[in-house]
mmCIF file of C-alpha atoms in Angstrom:
data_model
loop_
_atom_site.group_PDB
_atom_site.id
_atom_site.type_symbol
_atom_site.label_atom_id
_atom_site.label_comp_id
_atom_site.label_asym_id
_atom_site.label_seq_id
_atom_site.Cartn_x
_atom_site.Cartn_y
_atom_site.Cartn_z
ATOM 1 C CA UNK A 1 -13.606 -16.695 -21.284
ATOM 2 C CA UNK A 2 -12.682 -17.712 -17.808
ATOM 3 C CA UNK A 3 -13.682 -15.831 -14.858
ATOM 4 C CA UNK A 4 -10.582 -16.105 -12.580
ATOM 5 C CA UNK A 5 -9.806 -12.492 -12.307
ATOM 6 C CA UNK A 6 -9.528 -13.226 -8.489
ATOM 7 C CA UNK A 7 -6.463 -14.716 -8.960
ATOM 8 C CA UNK A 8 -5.282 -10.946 -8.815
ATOM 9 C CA UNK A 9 -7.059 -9.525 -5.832
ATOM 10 C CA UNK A 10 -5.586 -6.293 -5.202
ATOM 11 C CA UNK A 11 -6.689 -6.732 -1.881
ATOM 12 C CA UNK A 12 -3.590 -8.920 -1.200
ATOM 13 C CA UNK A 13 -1.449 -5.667 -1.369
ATOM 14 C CA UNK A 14 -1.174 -4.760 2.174
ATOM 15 C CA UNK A 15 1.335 -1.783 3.499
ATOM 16 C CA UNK A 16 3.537 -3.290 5.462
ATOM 17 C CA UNK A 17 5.373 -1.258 8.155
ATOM 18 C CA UNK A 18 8.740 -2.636 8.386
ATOM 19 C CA UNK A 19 12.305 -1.288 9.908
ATOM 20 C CA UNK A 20 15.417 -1.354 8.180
ATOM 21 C CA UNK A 21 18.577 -0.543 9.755
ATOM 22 C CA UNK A 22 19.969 1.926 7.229
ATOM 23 C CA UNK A 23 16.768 3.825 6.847
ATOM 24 C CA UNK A 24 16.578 5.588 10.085
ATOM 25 C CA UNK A 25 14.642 8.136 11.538
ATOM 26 C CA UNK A 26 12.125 7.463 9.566
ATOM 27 C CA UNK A 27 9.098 5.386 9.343
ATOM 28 C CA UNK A 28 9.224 2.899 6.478
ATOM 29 C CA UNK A 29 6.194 1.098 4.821
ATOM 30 C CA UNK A 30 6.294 -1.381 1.771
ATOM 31 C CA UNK A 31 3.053 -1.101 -0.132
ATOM 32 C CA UNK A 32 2.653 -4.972 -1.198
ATOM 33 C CA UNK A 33 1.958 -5.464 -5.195
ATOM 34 C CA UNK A 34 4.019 -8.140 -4.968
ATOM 35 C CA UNK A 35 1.725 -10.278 -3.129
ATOM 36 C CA UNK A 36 -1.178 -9.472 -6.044
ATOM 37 C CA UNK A 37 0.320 -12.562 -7.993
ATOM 38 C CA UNK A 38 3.567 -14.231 -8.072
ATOM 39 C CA UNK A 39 3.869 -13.862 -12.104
ATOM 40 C CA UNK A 40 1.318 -11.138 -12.476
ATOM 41 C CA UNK A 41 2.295 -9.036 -9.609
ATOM 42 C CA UNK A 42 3.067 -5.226 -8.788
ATOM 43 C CA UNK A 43 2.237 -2.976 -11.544
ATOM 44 C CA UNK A 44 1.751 -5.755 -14.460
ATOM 45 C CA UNK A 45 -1.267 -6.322 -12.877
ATOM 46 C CA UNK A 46 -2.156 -2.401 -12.299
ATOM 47 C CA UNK A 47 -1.361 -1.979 -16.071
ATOM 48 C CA UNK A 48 -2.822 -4.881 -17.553
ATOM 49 C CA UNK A 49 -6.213 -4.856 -15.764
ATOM 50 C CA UNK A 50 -8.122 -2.018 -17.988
ATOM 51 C CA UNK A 51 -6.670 -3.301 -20.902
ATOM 52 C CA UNK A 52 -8.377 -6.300 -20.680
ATOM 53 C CA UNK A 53 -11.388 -4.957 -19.831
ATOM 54 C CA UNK A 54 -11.106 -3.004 -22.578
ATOM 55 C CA UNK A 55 -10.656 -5.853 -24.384
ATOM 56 C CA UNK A 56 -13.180 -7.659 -23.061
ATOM 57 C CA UNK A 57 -16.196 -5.196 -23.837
ATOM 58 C CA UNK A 58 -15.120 -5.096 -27.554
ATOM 59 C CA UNK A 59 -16.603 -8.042 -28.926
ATOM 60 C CA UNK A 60 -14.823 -7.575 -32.493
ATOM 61 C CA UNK A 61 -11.194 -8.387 -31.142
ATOM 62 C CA UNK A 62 -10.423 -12.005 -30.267
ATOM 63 C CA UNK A 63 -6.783 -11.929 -29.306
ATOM 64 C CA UNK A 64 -4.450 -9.698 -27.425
ATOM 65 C CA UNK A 65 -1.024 -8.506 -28.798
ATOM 66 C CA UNK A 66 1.711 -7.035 -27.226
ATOM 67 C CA UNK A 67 5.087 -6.249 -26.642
ATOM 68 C CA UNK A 68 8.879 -6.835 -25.047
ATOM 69 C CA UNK A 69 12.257 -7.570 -25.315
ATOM 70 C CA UNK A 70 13.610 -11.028 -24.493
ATOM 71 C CA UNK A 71 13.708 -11.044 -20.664
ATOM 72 C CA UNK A 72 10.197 -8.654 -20.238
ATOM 73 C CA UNK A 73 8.054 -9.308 -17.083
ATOM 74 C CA UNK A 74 5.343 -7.588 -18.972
ATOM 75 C CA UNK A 75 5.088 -10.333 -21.763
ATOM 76 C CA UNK A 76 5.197 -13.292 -18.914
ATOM 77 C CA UNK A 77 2.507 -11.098 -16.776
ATOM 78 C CA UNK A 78 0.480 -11.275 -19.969
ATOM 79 C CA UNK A 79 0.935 -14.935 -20.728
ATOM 80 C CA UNK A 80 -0.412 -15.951 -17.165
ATOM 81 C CA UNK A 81 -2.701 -13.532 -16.984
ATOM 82 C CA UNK A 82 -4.323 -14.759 -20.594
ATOM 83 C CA UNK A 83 -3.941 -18.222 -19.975
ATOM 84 C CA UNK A 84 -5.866 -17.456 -16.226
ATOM 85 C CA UNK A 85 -8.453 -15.681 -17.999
ATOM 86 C CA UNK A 86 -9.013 -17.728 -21.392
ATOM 87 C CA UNK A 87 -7.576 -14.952 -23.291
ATOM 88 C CA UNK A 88 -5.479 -15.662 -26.625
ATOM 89 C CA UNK A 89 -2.410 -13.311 -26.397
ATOM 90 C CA UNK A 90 0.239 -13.229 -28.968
ATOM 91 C CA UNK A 91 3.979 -11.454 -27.808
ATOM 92 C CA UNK A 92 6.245 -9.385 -30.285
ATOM 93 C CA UNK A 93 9.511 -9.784 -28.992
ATOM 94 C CA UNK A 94 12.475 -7.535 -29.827
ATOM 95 C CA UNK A 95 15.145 -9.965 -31.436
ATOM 96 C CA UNK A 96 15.213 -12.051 -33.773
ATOM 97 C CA UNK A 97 17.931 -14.444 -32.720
ATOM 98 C CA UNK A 98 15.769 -15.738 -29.692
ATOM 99 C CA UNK A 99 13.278 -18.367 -29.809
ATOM 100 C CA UNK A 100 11.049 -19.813 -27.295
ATOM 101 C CA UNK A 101 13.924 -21.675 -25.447
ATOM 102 C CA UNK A 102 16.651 -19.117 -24.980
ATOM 103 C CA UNK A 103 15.843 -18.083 -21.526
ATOM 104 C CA UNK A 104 13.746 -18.852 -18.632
ATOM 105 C CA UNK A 105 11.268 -15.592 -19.222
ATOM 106 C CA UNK A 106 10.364 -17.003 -22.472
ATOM 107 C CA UNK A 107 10.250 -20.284 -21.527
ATOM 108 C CA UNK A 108 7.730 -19.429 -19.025
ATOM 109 C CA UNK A 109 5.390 -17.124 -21.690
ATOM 110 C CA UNK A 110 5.295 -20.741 -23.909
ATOM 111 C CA UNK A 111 4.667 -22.455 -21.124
ATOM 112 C CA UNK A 112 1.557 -20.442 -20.829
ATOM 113 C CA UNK A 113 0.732 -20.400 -24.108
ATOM 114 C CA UNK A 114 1.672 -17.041 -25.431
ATOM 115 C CA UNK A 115 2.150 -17.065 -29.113
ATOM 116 C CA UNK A 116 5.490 -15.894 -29.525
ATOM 117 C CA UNK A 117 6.725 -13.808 -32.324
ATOM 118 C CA UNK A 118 10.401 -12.485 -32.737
ATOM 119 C CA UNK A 119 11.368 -10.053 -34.709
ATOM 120 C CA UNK A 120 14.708 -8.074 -35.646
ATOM 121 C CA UNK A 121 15.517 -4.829 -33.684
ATOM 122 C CA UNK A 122 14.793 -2.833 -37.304
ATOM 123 C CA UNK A 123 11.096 -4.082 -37.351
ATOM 124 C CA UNK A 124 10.644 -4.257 -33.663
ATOM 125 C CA UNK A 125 10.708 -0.057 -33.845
ATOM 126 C CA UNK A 126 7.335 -0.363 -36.055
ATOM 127 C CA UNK A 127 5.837 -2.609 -33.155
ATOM 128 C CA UNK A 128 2.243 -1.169 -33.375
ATOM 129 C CA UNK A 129 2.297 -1.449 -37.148
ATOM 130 C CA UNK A 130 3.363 -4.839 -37.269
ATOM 131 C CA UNK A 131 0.820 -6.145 -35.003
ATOM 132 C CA UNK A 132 -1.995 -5.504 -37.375
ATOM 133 C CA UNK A 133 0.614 -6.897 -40.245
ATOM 134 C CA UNK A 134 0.699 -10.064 -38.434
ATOM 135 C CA UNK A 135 -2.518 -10.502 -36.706
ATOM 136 C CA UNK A 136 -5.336 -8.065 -38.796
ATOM 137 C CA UNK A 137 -7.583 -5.569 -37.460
ATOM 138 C CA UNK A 138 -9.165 -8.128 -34.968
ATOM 139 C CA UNK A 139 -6.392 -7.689 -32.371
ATOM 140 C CA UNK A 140 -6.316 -5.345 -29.175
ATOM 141 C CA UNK A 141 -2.804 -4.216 -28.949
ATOM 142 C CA UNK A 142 -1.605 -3.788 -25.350
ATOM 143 C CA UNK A 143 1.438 -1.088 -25.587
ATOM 144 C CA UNK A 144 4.699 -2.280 -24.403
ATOM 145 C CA UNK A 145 4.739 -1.991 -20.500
ATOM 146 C CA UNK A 146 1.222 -1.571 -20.386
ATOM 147 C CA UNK A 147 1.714 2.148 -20.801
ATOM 148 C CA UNK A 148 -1.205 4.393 -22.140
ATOM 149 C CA UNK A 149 -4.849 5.849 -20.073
ATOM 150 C CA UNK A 150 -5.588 2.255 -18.881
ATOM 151 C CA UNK A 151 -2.441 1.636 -17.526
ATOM 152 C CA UNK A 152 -2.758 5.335 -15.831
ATOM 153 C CA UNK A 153 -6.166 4.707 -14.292
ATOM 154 C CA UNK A 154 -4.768 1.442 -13.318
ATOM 155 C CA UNK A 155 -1.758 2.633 -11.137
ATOM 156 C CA UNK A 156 -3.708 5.704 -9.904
ATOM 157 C CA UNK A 157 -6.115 3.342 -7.780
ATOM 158 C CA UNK A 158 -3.155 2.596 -5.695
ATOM 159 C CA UNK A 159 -3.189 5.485 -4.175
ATOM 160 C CA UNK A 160 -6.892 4.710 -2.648
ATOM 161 C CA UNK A 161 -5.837 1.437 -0.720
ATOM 162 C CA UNK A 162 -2.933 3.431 1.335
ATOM 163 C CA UNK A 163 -4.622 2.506 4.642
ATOM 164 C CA UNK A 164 -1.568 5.073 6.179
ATOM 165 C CA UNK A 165 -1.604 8.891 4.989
ATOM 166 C CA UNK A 166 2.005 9.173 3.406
ATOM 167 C CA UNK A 167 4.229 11.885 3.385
ATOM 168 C CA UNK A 168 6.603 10.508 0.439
ATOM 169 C CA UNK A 169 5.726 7.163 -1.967
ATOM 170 C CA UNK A 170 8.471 6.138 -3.820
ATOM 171 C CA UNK A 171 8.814 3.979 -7.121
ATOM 172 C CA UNK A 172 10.956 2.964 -10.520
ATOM 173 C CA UNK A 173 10.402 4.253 -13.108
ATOM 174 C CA UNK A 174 10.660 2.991 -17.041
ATOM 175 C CA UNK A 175 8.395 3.967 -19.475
ATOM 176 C CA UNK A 176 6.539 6.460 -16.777
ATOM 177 C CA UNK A 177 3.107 5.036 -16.619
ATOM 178 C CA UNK A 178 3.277 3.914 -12.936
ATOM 179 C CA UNK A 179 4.232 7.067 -12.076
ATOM 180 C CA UNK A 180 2.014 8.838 -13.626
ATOM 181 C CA UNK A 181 -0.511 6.918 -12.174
ATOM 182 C CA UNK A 182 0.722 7.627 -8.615
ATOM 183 C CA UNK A 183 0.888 10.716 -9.138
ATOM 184 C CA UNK A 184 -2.697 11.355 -10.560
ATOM 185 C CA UNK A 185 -4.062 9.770 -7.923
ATOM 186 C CA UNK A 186 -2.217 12.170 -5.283
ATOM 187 C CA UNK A 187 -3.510 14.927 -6.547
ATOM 188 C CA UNK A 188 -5.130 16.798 -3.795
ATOM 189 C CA UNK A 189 -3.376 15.066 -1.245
ATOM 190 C CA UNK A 190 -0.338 15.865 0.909
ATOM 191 C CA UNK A 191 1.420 12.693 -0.174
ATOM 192 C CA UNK A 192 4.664 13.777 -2.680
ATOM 193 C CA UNK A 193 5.322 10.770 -5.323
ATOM 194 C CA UNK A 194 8.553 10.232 -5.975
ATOM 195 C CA UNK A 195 10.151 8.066 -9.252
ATOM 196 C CA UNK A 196 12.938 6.435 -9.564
ATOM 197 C CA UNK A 197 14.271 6.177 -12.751
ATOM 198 C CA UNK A 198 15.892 2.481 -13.735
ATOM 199 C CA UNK A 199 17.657 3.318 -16.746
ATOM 200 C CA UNK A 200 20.308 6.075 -17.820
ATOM 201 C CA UNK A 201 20.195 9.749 -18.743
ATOM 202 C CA UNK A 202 16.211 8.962 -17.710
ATOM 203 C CA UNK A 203 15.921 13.120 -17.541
ATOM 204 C CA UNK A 204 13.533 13.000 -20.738
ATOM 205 C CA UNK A 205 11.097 10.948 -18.763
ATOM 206 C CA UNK A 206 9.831 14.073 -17.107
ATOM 207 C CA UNK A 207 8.968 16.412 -20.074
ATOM 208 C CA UNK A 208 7.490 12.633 -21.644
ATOM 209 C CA UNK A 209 5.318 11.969 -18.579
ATOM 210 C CA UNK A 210 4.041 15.666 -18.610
ATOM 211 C CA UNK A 211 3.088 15.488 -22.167
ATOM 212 C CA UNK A 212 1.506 11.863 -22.644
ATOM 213 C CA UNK A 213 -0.541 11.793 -19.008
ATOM 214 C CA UNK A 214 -0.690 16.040 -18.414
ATOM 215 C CA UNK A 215 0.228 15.382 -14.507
ATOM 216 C CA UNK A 216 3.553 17.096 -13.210
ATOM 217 C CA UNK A 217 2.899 16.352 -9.558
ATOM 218 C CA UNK A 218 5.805 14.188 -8.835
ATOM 219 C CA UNK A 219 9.951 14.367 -8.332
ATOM 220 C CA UNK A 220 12.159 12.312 -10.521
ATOM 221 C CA UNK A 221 15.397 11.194 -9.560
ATOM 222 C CA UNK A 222 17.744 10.328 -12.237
ATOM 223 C CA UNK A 223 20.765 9.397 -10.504
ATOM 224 C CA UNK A 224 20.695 6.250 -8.663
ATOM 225 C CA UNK A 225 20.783 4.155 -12.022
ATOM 226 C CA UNK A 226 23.960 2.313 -11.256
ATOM 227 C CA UNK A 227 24.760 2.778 -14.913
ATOM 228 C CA UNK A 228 21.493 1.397 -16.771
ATOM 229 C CA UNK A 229 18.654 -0.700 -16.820
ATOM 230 C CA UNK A 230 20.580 -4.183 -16.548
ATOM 231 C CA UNK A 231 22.882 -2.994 -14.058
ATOM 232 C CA UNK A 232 23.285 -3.729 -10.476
ATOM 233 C CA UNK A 233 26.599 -2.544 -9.028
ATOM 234 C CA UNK A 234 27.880 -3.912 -5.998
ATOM 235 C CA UNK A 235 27.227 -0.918 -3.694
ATOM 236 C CA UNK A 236 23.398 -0.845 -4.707
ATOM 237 C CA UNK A 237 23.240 -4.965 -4.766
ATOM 238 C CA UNK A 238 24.072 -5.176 -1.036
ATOM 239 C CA UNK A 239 21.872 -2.388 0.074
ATOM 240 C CA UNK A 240 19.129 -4.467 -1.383
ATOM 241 C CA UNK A 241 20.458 -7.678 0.179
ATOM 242 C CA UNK A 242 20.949 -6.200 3.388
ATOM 243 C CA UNK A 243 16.810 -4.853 3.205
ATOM 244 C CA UNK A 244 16.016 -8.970 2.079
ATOM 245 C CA UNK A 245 18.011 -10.470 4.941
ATOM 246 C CA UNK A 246 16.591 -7.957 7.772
ATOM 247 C CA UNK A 247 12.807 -7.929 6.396
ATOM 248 C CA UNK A 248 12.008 -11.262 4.728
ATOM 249 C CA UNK A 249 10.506 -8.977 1.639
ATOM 250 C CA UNK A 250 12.300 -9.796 -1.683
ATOM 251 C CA UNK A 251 13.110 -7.001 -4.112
ATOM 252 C CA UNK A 252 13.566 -7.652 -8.026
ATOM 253 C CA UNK A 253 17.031 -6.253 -9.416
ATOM 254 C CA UNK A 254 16.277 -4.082 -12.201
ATOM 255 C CA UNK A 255 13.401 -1.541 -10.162
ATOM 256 C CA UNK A 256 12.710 -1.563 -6.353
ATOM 257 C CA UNK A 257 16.252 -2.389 -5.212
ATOM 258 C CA UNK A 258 17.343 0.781 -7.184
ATOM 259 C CA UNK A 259 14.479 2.427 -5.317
ATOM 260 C CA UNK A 260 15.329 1.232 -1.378
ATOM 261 C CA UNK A 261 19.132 2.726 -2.903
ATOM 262 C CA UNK A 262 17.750 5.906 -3.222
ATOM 263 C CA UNK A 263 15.709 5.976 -0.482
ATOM 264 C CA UNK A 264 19.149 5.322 1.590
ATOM 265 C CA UNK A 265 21.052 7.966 0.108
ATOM 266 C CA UNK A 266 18.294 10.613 0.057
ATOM 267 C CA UNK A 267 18.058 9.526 3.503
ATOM 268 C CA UNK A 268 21.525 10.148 4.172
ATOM 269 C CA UNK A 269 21.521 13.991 2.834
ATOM 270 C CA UNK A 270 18.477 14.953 5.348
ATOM 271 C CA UNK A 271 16.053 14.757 2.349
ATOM 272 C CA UNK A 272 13.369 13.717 4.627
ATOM 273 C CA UNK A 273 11.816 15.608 7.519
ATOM 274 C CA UNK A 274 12.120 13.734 11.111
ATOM 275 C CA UNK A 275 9.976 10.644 11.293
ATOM 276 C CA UNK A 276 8.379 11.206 8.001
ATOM 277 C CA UNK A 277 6.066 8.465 6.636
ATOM 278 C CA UNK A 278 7.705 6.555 3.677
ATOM 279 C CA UNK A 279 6.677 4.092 1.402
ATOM 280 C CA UNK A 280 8.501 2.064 -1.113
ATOM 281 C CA UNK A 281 6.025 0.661 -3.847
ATOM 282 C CA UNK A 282 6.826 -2.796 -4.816
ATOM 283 C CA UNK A 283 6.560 -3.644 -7.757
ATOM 284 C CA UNK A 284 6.821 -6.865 -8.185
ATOM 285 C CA UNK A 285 8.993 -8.419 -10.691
ATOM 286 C CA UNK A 286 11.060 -11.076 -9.198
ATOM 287 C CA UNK A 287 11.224 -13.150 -12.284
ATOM 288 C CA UNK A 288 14.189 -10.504 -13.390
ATOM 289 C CA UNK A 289 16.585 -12.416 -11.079
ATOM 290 C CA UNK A 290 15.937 -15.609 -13.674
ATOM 291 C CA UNK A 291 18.277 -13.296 -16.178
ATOM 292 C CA UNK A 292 21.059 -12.959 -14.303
ATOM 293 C CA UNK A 293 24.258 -14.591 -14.398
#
């Protein structure tokens, strides 16, 4: 195996202090995981990292298999990140009608050399099952996102390299894991972790994240969607433009931008106390501008 795991130094994830015009009265920082990698960046990296190791240590698996649907940053993190560290990883994608070609994400994952395998919507619900189907008991299966304890442990460390002590961190949510990283890792602290959830009627995502990581210590907002997970309305697409053109930092479409929305209308109802310390985490994930029209 190759032994290029510096190619993700977390210690490129600064926090940035940086002023925005329609966050006032506050002071804003952007904790950097998008500088980690520019294909394995924000919390891919966070979730992948213990997987691997885990991975790694077991010598009687020899290839990695997980999971997405056709325009995942998680399956494209994983192809880099295998083909960086010498790791075979196979990809399950949800949809059968797809095939390597039909869109720059998954051109990108055969460019790397993920072994792509795409499946109907029916058999894509039996995921887990159908990796050992496929591939045998010889695999490591990586849950979709990255979710599960090594994802967790993963995401909590981020709370460790905050060189600033926040009052508020803020990030998307969609499967949970991130946040309940964050939020294991403020335990103790003063810091309040904040989620943002991405997709619609997300509401189940806190009884889900209580139950699967125990940890309750953050808020969930569920109402700056702008109508789902591959939506970006107009009013929430120039807020994020607006933050681009007046910092120089971009934001993906489908998470953070949905975040810094939040942020400015939680700002705008006095959620925040007088020159509070805020951070946005990024999270990487510009690759989900490749997927839209």
């Amino acid at each position: 195996m190759g032994n290029n795991s510096i190619s993700f130094d977390t210690k490129r994830s600064v926090l940035q202090r940086v002023d925005f015009s329609l966050l006032q009265g506050i002071q804003l920082y952007v904790k950097r995981d998008d500088l980690i990698h520019p294909l394995v960046s924000g919390n891919k990296w966070r979730k992948l990292k213990y997987h691997i190791d885990a991975f790694k240590a077991d010598k009687g698996k020899n290839r990695v298999v997980t999971f997405g649907g056709g325009y995942s940053n998680h399956l494209i993190a994983s192809a880099c990140a295998g083909a960086v560290l010498s790791i075979p990883v196979s990809g399950i994608v949800r949809g059968d009608e797809l095939t390597a070609g039909s869109n720059q994400i998954l051109k990108f994952c055969d460019m790397y050399g993920m072994d792509l395998r795409f499946v109907s919507r029916e058999e894509y619900r039996r995921k887990e099952h159908l990796a050992k189907d496929l591939f045998g008991d010889q695999v490591y299966v990586v849950p979709e996102g990255g979710a599960g304890e090594p994802g967790v442990r993963g995401c909590a460390e981020i709370i460790d390299e905050l060189e600033v002590e926040l009052d508020h961190l803020f990030a998307g949510v969609g499967s949970g894991t991130t946040l309940a990283g964050l939020a294991r890792g403020a335990e103790g602290s003063r810091l309040h972790v904040e989620g943002v959830a991405a997709i619609k009627n997300g509401q189940y995502l806190q009884k889900e994240i209580a139950e699967s990581y125990l940890t309750t210590n953050f808020t969930l907002h569920c109402d700056f969607h702008g109508g789902g997970f591959s939506k970006l309305p107009e009013d929430i697409l120039d807020v994020g433009l607006k933050f681009i053109r007046e910092t120089g930092i971009l934001l993906d479409p489908v998470y953070t931008i949905k975040v810094l929305y939040a942020m400015v209308r939680l700002n705008q109802a006095n959620y925040f106390a007088e020159n509070a310390r805020v951070g946005i985490l990024h999270t990487g994930g510009m690759t989900g501008w490749l997927g839209r029209q």
